[in-house]
Amino acid sequence: MTTMDWSPKRVLVTGGAGFIGSHLSSKVLQLGANVTVLDDCSSGDSTKVPPGANFIEGCITNPEIRESLLNDADVVFHLAAIASVPLCEDDPRHSDLVNRQASLDIILDAGCPVIFASSAAIYGEPVSIPINETHPIKPLGHYGDQKAAVDSAIRSLGVGSNPATALRFFNVFGQGQDPSSQYSGVLSIFIDRATTNRPLTIFGDGEQTRDFIHVSDVISALIACAESLLELGTMSPAHGEAFNICTGKPVTLNQVVKVIDESIEGSLECRYEDERAGDIKHSSGDCSKLQDMFDWSPMISLTEGLSDLISNSQDV
Ligand code: NAD
Ligand code: UD1
């Protein structure tokens, strides 16, 4: 629920041509803000940038582009990243420049609030479930390391810095998530296959759990934190903090398959294959920190989100 007048605000969305960033850009445009998207389209797509947003095709590692856009912003949603774990592993030097170094530069150089897209990947293999924000940070690979470095820098900011917060997204799903690679989010792959009568592949026994959060709930969390930072600056309870963005209601892949099976016409074929190397067995977050601090709760259930995805795929 928004409480602020966004109409005079200049909003910079890095990664606004991507899955989450394009939804966010549409939402802040709807709220009346003046939106600029910075994206190099390495995994995003310029056609996803909503009409009405000012689109700059460029890289966040470019200091001139960064400086000029940061100078013109009242708030920055920093979502641009090499979000694929395998790509970060394949070229850790490059992913470090983008995911860690450029992100630190944005946080330190922005003269305005910054909301950073952190990740549940920073926790690594959970030692206790559900994972709350005090859980040890032990990422398993470069992507998690890079996100953890930025998340940690935000948590060390004092009152003399610009306001910033880190939102640790769990498994985000919703429309517009690319299903085309084997490393795409599992729900986008499953819906794509289920609605085109192709078998689903389940890696492992299907009893792994994930905490799937709908993209619209992620957007409302991003906006709630931005409003608080804009209104209260470094006195905001979000400043220098990190929050889990999840539902607290994990499900197994076998349960997901059952929901999809009940929602599609026809029968669903599943093939079980070996567990994927490096996979975490259970992921389940505790979102009470954000719930208690702000008027935020996840609103879209997995069943609702899946049936929306299925009906939209069947309409295409
Ligand atoms: P996405 O790949 O769809 O979006 C990322 C966007 O950043 C893309 O449009 C890409 O072109 C852009 N980008 C990449 N490198 C860039 C660069 N050097 N300069 C400018 N733009 C660049 O991914 P997403 O799922 O929308 O993720 C958004 C953010 O949320 C990312 O930071 C990601 O790490 C984080 N996150 C996502 C999830 C999830 O489940 N989707 C989970 C945890 C964290
Ligand atoms: C997700 C993120 C990753 C992050 C991690 C920890 C995505 C795409 N990946 O990985 O960036 O580091 O959370 O927070 O958002 N699966 C199948 N069949 C398929 C595809 C996947 O069984 O066709 C399984 C996987 O083996 C895994 C589960 O589904 O067990 C979820 O996979 P995925 O959507 O890739 O997400 P995470 O592995 O949780």
CSV table of C-alpha atoms and ligand atoms in Angstrom, one decimal:
chain,number,residue,atom,x,y,z
A,1,MET,CA,0.0,0.0,0.0
A,2,THR,CA,1.5,3.3,-1.1
A,3,THR,CA,1.4,6.3,1.2
A,4,MET,CA,3.5,8.8,-0.8
A,5,ASP,CA,3.1,11.1,-3.7
A,6,TRP,CA,5.4,9.7,-6.3
A,7,SER,CA,4.6,12.2,-9.0
A,8,PRO,CA,7.5,14.6,-8.5
A,9,LYS,CA,10.0,11.7,-8.0
A,10,ARG,CA,12.8,10.8,-10.4
A,11,VAL,CA,13.3,7.1,-10.2
A,12,LEU,CA,16.3,5.2,-11.6
A,13,VAL,CA,15.8,1.4,-12.1
A,14,THR,CA,19.0,-0.4,-13.0
A,15,GLY,CA,18.1,-3.7,-14.6
A,16,GLY,CA,14.7,-2.3,-15.6
A,17,ALA,CA,14.6,-4.4,-18.8
A,18,GLY,CA,14.8,-7.6,-16.8
A,19,PHE,CA,12.1,-9.7,-15.2
A,20,ILE,CA,11.7,-8.0,-11.8
A,21,GLY,CA,12.9,-4.5,-13.0
A,22,SER,CA,10.3,-4.3,-15.8
A,23,HIS,CA,7.5,-5.0,-13.4
A,24,LEU,CA,8.9,-2.4,-10.9
A,25,SER,CA,9.3,0.2,-13.7
A,26,SER,CA,5.6,-0.3,-14.7
A,27,LYS,CA,4.5,0.1,-11.1
A,28,VAL,CA,6.4,3.3,-10.3
A,29,LEU,CA,5.3,4.8,-13.6
A,30,GLN,CA,1.7,4.0,-12.7
A,31,LEU,CA,2.3,5.7,-9.3
A,32,GLY,CA,3.2,8.8,-11.4
A,33,ALA,CA,7.0,8.8,-11.0
A,34,ASN,CA,9.4,9.9,-13.7
A,35,VAL,CA,11.3,6.7,-14.5
A,36,THR,CA,14.7,6.1,-16.1
A,37,VAL,CA,15.8,2.5,-16.8
A,38,LEU,CA,19.5,1.7,-17.2
A,39,ASP,CA,20.1,-1.7,-18.7
A,40,ASP,CA,22.7,-3.3,-21.0
A,41,CYS,CA,20.2,-5.9,-22.2
A,42,SER,CA,22.7,-8.7,-21.5
A,43,SER,CA,19.8,-10.8,-20.1
A,44,GLY,CA,17.0,-8.3,-20.3
A,45,ASP,CA,15.1,-7.1,-23.3
A,46,SER,CA,14.4,-3.5,-24.3
A,47,THR,CA,10.9,-4.4,-25.3
A,48,LYS,CA,10.1,-5.1,-21.7
A,49,VAL,CA,10.8,-1.5,-20.7
A,50,PRO,CA,7.4,0.0,-20.2
A,51,PRO,CA,6.4,2.9,-22.6
A,52,GLY,CA,6.8,6.1,-20.7
A,53,ALA,CA,10.1,5.2,-19.1
A,54,ASN,CA,13.3,6.8,-20.4
A,55,PHE,CA,15.5,3.9,-21.5
A,56,ILE,CA,19.3,4.2,-21.4
A,57,GLU,CA,21.1,1.2,-22.9
A,58,GLY,CA,24.3,1.0,-21.0
A,59,CYS,CA,26.4,-0.8,-18.5
A,60,ILE,CA,26.4,-0.1,-14.7
A,61,THR,CA,30.2,-0.4,-14.8
A,62,ASN,CA,30.5,2.7,-16.9
A,63,PRO,CA,31.4,5.6,-14.5
A,64,GLU,CA,30.2,8.4,-16.7
A,65,ILE,CA,26.8,6.9,-17.3
A,66,ARG,CA,26.5,6.1,-13.6
A,67,GLU,CA,27.4,9.5,-12.5
A,68,SER,CA,25.1,11.4,-14.8
A,69,LEU,CA,22.1,9.1,-14.0
A,70,LEU,CA,22.8,9.1,-10.2
A,71,ASN,CA,22.9,12.9,-10.3
A,72,ASP,CA,19.4,13.0,-11.8
A,73,ALA,CA,17.8,10.5,-9.4
A,74,ASP,CA,15.7,11.0,-6.2
A,75,VAL,CA,15.8,7.2,-5.6
A,76,VAL,CA,17.6,4.2,-7.1
A,77,PHE,CA,16.3,0.7,-7.3
A,78,HIS,CA,19.5,-1.2,-8.1
A,79,LEU,CA,18.5,-4.5,-9.7
A,80,ALA,CA,21.0,-4.8,-12.5
A,81,ALA,CA,23.1,-7.9,-12.1
A,82,ILE,CA,24.4,-11.0,-13.7
A,83,ALA,CA,21.6,-13.0,-12.1
A,84,SER,CA,22.6,-16.4,-13.4
A,85,VAL,CA,24.7,-18.4,-11.0
A,86,PRO,CA,26.4,-20.5,-13.8
A,87,LEU,CA,27.3,-17.3,-15.7
A,88,CYS,CA,28.9,-15.9,-12.5
A,89,GLU,CA,30.8,-19.1,-12.1
A,90,ASP,CA,32.0,-19.1,-15.7
A,91,ASP,CA,33.4,-15.6,-15.6
A,92,PRO,CA,33.9,-14.6,-12.0
A,93,ARG,CA,36.1,-11.6,-12.9
A,94,HIS,CA,33.5,-10.0,-15.0
A,95,SER,CA,30.6,-10.9,-12.7
A,96,ASP,CA,32.6,-9.4,-9.8
A,97,LEU,CA,32.9,-6.1,-11.7
A,98,VAL,CA,29.2,-5.9,-12.3
A,99,ASN,CA,27.6,-7.6,-9.2
A,100,ARG,CA,30.1,-6.4,-6.5
A,101,GLN,CA,32.2,-3.4,-7.7
A,102,ALA,CA,29.6,-1.4,-9.7
A,103,SER,CA,27.0,-2.1,-7.0
A,104,LEU,CA,29.3,-0.8,-4.3
A,105,ASP,CA,30.0,2.3,-6.5
A,106,ILE,CA,26.3,2.9,-6.9
A,107,ILE,CA,25.6,2.7,-3.2
A,108,LEU,CA,28.5,5.0,-2.3
A,109,ASP,CA,28.1,7.5,-5.1
A,110,ALA,CA,24.3,7.9,-5.0
A,111,GLY,CA,23.2,11.1,-3.3
A,112,CYS,CA,19.8,9.5,-2.7
A,113,PRO,CA,18.2,6.4,-1.3
A,114,VAL,CA,19.3,3.1,-2.8
A,115,ILE,CA,17.3,-0.2,-2.6
A,116,PHE,CA,19.5,-3.1,-3.5
A,117,ALA,CA,18.4,-6.5,-4.8
A,118,SER,CA,20.2,-9.0,-2.6
A,119,SER,CA,19.6,-12.7,-2.6
A,120,ALA,CA,18.8,-15.7,-0.4
A,121,ALA,CA,21.9,-17.1,-2.1
A,122,ILE,CA,24.0,-15.3,0.5
A,123,TYR,CA,22.9,-17.8,3.2
A,124,GLY,CA,24.3,-20.9,1.4
A,125,GLU,CA,23.2,-24.2,2.8
A,126,PRO,CA,20.8,-23.4,5.7
A,127,VAL,CA,21.9,-24.4,9.2
A,128,SER,CA,18.4,-23.6,10.6
A,129,ILE,CA,15.0,-23.3,9.0
A,130,PRO,CA,13.2,-21.0,8.5
A,131,ILE,CA,16.0,-18.7,7.6
A,132,ASN,CA,15.8,-15.3,9.3
A,133,GLU,CA,18.1,-12.4,8.8
A,134,THR,CA,20.5,-13.4,11.6
A,135,HIS,CA,21.2,-16.7,9.9
A,136,PRO,CA,25.0,-17.1,9.1
A,137,ILE,CA,26.1,-15.8,5.7
A,138,LYS,CA,28.0,-18.5,3.9
A,139,PRO,CA,27.4,-18.3,0.2
A,140,LEU,CA,28.4,-21.3,-1.9
A,141,GLY,CA,29.7,-19.6,-5.0
A,142,HIS,CA,30.7,-16.3,-6.7
A,143,TYR,CA,27.2,-15.0,-7.2
A,144,GLY,CA,26.4,-15.4,-3.5
A,145,ASP,CA,29.8,-13.9,-2.5
A,146,GLN,CA,29.2,-10.9,-4.7
A,147,LYS,CA,25.7,-10.3,-3.4
A,148,ALA,CA,26.9,-10.8,0.2
A,149,ALA,CA,29.7,-8.2,-0.2
A,150,VAL,CA,27.2,-5.5,-1.2
A,151,ASP,CA,24.6,-6.6,1.4
A,152,SER,CA,27.3,-6.4,4.1
A,153,ALA,CA,28.4,-2.9,2.9
A,154,ILE,CA,24.8,-1.7,3.2
A,155,ARG,CA,24.6,-3.0,6.7
A,156,SER,CA,27.7,-1.2,7.7
A,157,LEU,CA,26.4,2.2,6.6
A,158,GLY,CA,26.0,4.8,9.3
A,159,VAL,CA,23.8,7.9,9.6
A,160,GLY,CA,26.4,10.0,7.7
A,161,SER,CA,25.9,8.0,4.5
A,162,ASN,CA,23.1,8.1,2.0
A,163,PRO,CA,20.1,5.9,2.9
A,164,ALA,CA,20.2,2.3,1.7
A,165,THR,CA,18.7,-1.1,2.3
A,166,ALA,CA,19.1,-4.6,1.0
A,167,LEU,CA,16.2,-6.9,0.1
A,168,ARG,CA,17.1,-10.6,0.0
A,169,PHE,CA,14.8,-12.1,-2.6
A,170,PHE,CA,14.0,-15.8,-2.3
A,171,ASN,CA,12.7,-17.6,-5.5
A,172,VAL,CA,10.8,-15.0,-7.4
A,173,PHE,CA,8.2,-16.0,-9.9
A,174,GLY,CA,5.6,-14.4,-12.2
A,175,GLN,CA,4.9,-13.4,-15.7
A,176,GLY,CA,7.8,-12.2,-17.9
A,177,GLN,CA,10.4,-14.6,-16.4
A,178,ASP,CA,12.4,-16.2,-19.3
A,179,PRO,CA,11.9,-20.0,-19.4
A,180,SER,CA,14.4,-20.6,-22.2
A,181,SER,CA,17.5,-21.7,-20.3
A,182,GLN,CA,18.0,-24.8,-18.1
A,183,TYR,CA,18.9,-22.3,-15.4
A,184,SER,CA,15.8,-20.2,-15.6
A,185,GLY,CA,13.5,-20.2,-12.5
A,186,VAL,CA,11.9,-23.6,-12.2
A,187,LEU,CA,8.3,-22.4,-12.2
A,188,SER,CA,8.8,-20.6,-15.5
A,189,ILE,CA,10.3,-23.8,-17.0
A,190,PHE,CA,7.5,-26.0,-15.6
A,191,ILE,CA,4.7,-23.7,-16.8
A,192,ASP,CA,6.2,-23.3,-20.3
A,193,ARG,CA,6.5,-27.1,-20.6
A,194,ALA,CA,3.2,-28.0,-19.0
A,195,THR,CA,1.3,-25.6,-21.3
A,196,THR,CA,3.0,-26.9,-24.4
A,197,ASN,CA,2.5,-30.6,-23.6
A,198,ARG,CA,6.1,-31.4,-22.9
A,199,PRO,CA,7.4,-33.4,-19.9
A,200,LEU,CA,8.8,-31.8,-16.8
A,201,THR,CA,12.2,-32.8,-15.5
A,202,ILE,CA,12.6,-32.9,-11.8
A,203,PHE,CA,16.2,-33.0,-10.6
A,204,GLY,CA,16.3,-35.3,-7.5
A,205,ASP,CA,13.3,-36.7,-5.7
A,206,GLY,CA,11.2,-33.6,-5.9
A,207,GLU,CA,11.1,-33.3,-2.1
A,208,GLN,CA,13.4,-30.2,-2.1
A,209,THR,CA,11.6,-27.2,-0.8
A,210,ARG,CA,11.6,-23.6,-2.1
A,211,ASP,CA,10.0,-20.4,-0.8
A,212,PHE,CA,8.4,-19.0,-4.0
A,213,ILE,CA,7.4,-15.3,-3.9
A,214,HIS,CA,5.3,-13.7,-6.5
A,215,VAL,CA,6.9,-10.7,-8.3
A,216,SER,CA,4.0,-8.4,-7.4
A,217,ASP,CA,4.8,-9.0,-3.7
A,218,VAL,CA,8.5,-8.3,-4.4
A,219,ILE,CA,7.5,-5.0,-6.0
A,220,SER,CA,5.4,-3.9,-3.0
A,221,ALA,CA,8.3,-4.7,-0.7
A,222,LEU,CA,10.6,-2.6,-2.8
A,223,ILE,CA,8.2,0.3,-2.8
A,224,ALA,CA,7.5,0.1,0.9
A,225,CYS,CA,11.2,0.4,1.7
A,226,ALA,CA,11.8,3.2,-0.9
A,227,GLU,CA,9.0,5.2,0.6
A,228,SER,CA,10.4,4.9,4.1
A,229,LEU,CA,13.9,5.8,2.9
A,230,LEU,CA,12.6,8.8,1.0
A,231,GLU,CA,10.5,10.1,3.9
A,232,LEU,CA,12.9,9.4,6.8
A,233,GLY,CA,16.3,9.2,5.2
A,234,THR,CA,18.9,7.5,7.4
A,235,MET,CA,16.4,7.7,10.3
A,236,SER,CA,14.3,5.1,8.4
A,237,PRO,CA,14.1,1.7,10.1
A,238,ALA,CA,15.1,0.2,6.7
A,239,HIS,CA,18.4,2.2,6.5
A,240,GLY,CA,21.5,-0.1,6.9
A,241,GLU,CA,19.2,-3.1,7.2
A,242,ALA,CA,18.6,-6.3,5.2
A,243,PHE,CA,15.2,-8.0,4.8
A,244,ASN,CA,14.1,-11.4,3.6
A,245,ILE,CA,11.6,-11.2,0.8
A,246,CYS,CA,9.7,-14.5,0.9
A,247,THR,CA,6.4,-16.0,2.0
A,248,GLY,CA,7.5,-18.2,4.9
A,249,LYS,CA,5.4,-21.0,3.2
A,250,PRO,CA,7.8,-23.3,1.5
A,251,VAL,CA,6.6,-26.0,-0.9
A,252,THR,CA,8.2,-29.1,-2.4
A,253,LEU,CA,8.6,-29.4,-6.1
A,254,ASN,CA,6.2,-32.4,-6.0
A,255,GLN,CA,3.6,-30.2,-4.5
A,256,VAL,CA,4.1,-27.6,-7.2
A,257,VAL,CA,3.7,-30.3,-9.8
A,258,LYS,CA,0.4,-31.4,-8.2
A,259,VAL,CA,-0.9,-27.8,-8.3
A,260,ILE,CA,0.1,-27.4,-12.0
A,261,ASP,CA,-1.4,-30.8,-12.9
A,262,GLU,CA,-4.7,-29.8,-11.3
A,263,SER,CA,-4.7,-26.5,-13.2
A,264,ILE,CA,-4.0,-27.7,-16.8
A,265,GLU,CA,-6.2,-29.5,-19.2
A,266,GLY,CA,-4.6,-32.8,-20.1
A,267,SER,CA,-2.1,-34.9,-18.2
A,268,LEU,CA,1.3,-33.8,-17.0
A,269,GLU,CA,4.3,-36.1,-17.5
A,270,CYS,CA,7.2,-35.8,-15.1
A,271,ARG,CA,10.7,-37.4,-15.4
A,272,TYR,CA,13.0,-37.7,-12.4
A,273,GLU,CA,16.7,-37.2,-13.1
A,274,ASP,CA,19.8,-36.9,-10.8
A,275,GLU,CA,19.9,-34.1,-8.3
A,276,ARG,CA,21.5,-30.9,-9.8
A,277,ALA,CA,25.1,-30.4,-8.6
A,278,GLY,CA,25.3,-27.7,-6.0
A,279,ASP,CA,21.6,-27.6,-5.3
A,280,ILE,CA,20.4,-26.6,-1.9
A,281,LYS,CA,17.9,-29.1,-0.5
A,282,HIS,CA,15.7,-26.8,1.6
A,283,SER,CA,15.1,-23.1,1.4
A,284,SER,CA,12.5,-21.5,3.5
A,285,GLY,CA,12.6,-17.9,4.7
A,286,ASP,CA,11.1,-16.0,7.6
A,287,CYS,CA,9.7,-12.6,6.4
A,288,SER,CA,8.5,-11.4,9.8
A,289,LYS,CA,11.2,-8.6,10.0
A,290,LEU,CA,9.7,-6.8,7.0
A,291,GLN,CA,6.1,-7.6,8.0
A,292,ASP,CA,6.6,-6.2,11.5
A,293,MET,CA,8.4,-3.1,10.3
A,294,PHE,CA,6.2,-2.1,7.4
A,295,ASP,CA,2.6,-2.6,6.3
A,296,TRP,CA,3.7,-5.4,4.0
A,297,SER,CA,2.6,-9.0,3.5
A,298,PRO,CA,2.8,-11.4,0.6
A,299,MET,CA,-0.7,-11.3,-1.0
A,300,ILE,CA,-0.4,-13.8,-3.9
A,301,SER,CA,-0.5,-17.5,-3.0
A,302,LEU,CA,1.5,-20.0,-5.1
A,303,THR,CA,-1.8,-21.5,-6.4
A,304,GLU,CA,-3.1,-18.1,-7.5
A,305,GLY,CA,0.3,-17.1,-9.1
A,306,LEU,CA,0.5,-20.4,-10.9
A,307,SER,CA,-3.0,-20.3,-12.3
A,308,ASP,CA,-2.4,-16.8,-13.5
A,309,LEU,CA,0.7,-17.9,-15.3
A,310,ILE,CA,-1.1,-20.9,-16.8
A,311,SER,CA,-4.0,-18.9,-18.1
A,312,ASN,CA,-1.8,-16.3,-19.6
A,313,SER,CA,0.4,-18.9,-21.3
A,314,GLN,CA,-2.8,-20.6,-22.7
A,315,ASP,CA,-4.0,-17.2,-24.0
A,316,VAL,CA,-0.8,-16.7,-26.1
B,1,NAD,P1,17.1,-10.5,-14.9
B,1,NAD,O1,18.3,-11.1,-15.5
B,1,NAD,O2,15.8,-10.7,-15.6
B,1,NAD,O3,17.4,-8.9,-14.7
B,1,NAD,C1,18.6,-8.4,-14.5
B,1,NAD,C2,18.8,-7.2,-15.5
B,1,NAD,O4,20.0,-6.6,-15.3
B,1,NAD,C3,18.7,-7.7,-17.0
B,1,NAD,O5,17.8,-6.9,-17.7
B,1,NAD,C4,20.1,-7.4,-17.5
B,1,NAD,O6,20.2,-7.1,-18.9
B,1,NAD,C5,20.6,-6.3,-16.6
B,1,NAD,N1,22.0,-6.2,-16.5
B,1,NAD,C6,22.9,-7.2,-16.2
B,1,NAD,N2,24.2,-6.8,-16.2
B,1,NAD,C7,24.1,-5.4,-16.4
B,1,NAD,C8,25.0,-4.4,-16.5
B,1,NAD,N3,26.3,-4.6,-16.4
B,1,NAD,N4,24.6,-3.1,-16.7
B,1,NAD,C9,23.3,-2.8,-16.9
B,1,NAD,N5,22.4,-3.8,-16.8
B,1,NAD,C10,22.7,-5.1,-16.6
B,1,NAD,O7,17.0,-11.0,-13.4
B,1,NAD,P2,15.8,-10.8,-12.3
B,1,NAD,O8,15.3,-12.1,-12.0
B,1,NAD,O9,14.9,-9.7,-12.8
B,1,NAD,O10,16.7,-10.2,-11.1
B,1,NAD,C11,16.7,-8.9,-10.7
B,1,NAD,C12,17.7,-8.8,-9.5
B,1,NAD,O11,17.1,-9.6,-8.4
B,1,NAD,C13,19.1,-9.2,-9.8
B,1,NAD,O12,20.0,-8.4,-9.0
B,1,NAD,C14,19.1,-10.6,-9.2
B,1,NAD,O13,20.4,-11.0,-8.8
B,1,NAD,C15,18.2,-10.5,-8.0
B,1,NAD,N6,17.5,-11.7,-7.5
B,1,NAD,C16,16.6,-12.4,-8.3
B,1,NAD,C17,16.0,-13.5,-7.9
B,1,NAD,C18,15.0,-14.2,-8.7
B,1,NAD,O14,14.4,-15.2,-8.2
B,1,NAD,N7,14.6,-13.8,-9.9
B,1,NAD,C19,16.4,-14.1,-6.6
B,1,NAD,C20,17.3,-13.4,-5.9
B,1,NAD,C21,17.9,-12.2,-6.3
B,2,UD1,C1,17.6,-19.8,-7.0
B,2,UD1,C2,18.2,-18.8,-7.9
B,2,UD1,C3,19.7,-18.7,-7.7
B,2,UD1,C4,20.0,-18.4,-6.2
B,2,UD1,C5,19.3,-19.5,-5.4
B,2,UD1,C6,19.5,-19.3,-3.9
B,2,UD1,C7,16.9,-18.7,-9.9
B,2,UD1,C8,16.8,-19.1,-11.3
B,2,UD1,N1,18.0,-19.2,-9.3
B,2,UD1,O1,18.2,-21.1,-7.3
B,2,UD1,O2,20.1,-17.6,-8.4
B,2,UD1,O3,21.4,-18.6,-6.0
B,2,UD1,O4,17.9,-19.5,-5.6
B,2,UD1,O5,18.7,-18.4,-3.4
B,2,UD1,O6,16.1,-17.9,-9.5
B,2,UD1,N2,14.6,-27.8,-11.0
B,2,UD1,C9,14.0,-28.9,-11.5
B,2,UD1,N3,13.7,-28.9,-12.8
B,2,UD1,C10,14.0,-27.9,-13.7
B,2,UD1,C11,14.6,-26.7,-13.1
B,2,UD1,C12,14.9,-26.7,-11.8
B,2,UD1,O7,13.8,-29.9,-10.8
B,2,UD1,O8,13.7,-28.0,-14.9
B,2,UD1,C13,14.9,-27.8,-9.5
B,2,UD1,C14,16.3,-27.4,-9.2
B,2,UD1,O9,17.2,-28.5,-9.3
B,2,UD1,C15,16.1,-26.8,-7.8
B,2,UD1,C16,14.7,-26.2,-7.8
B,2,UD1,O10,14.1,-26.8,-8.9
B,2,UD1,O11,16.2,-27.9,-6.9
B,2,UD1,C17,14.7,-24.7,-7.9
B,2,UD1,O12,15.6,-24.4,-9.0
B,2,UD1,P1,15.8,-22.9,-9.5
B,2,UD1,O13,14.5,-22.3,-9.9
B,2,UD1,O14,16.8,-22.9,-10.5
B,2,UD1,O15,16.2,-22.1,-8.2
B,2,UD1,P2,17.3,-22.3,-7.1
B,2,UD1,O16,18.1,-23.5,-7.4
B,2,UD1,O17,16.6,-22.3,-5.8
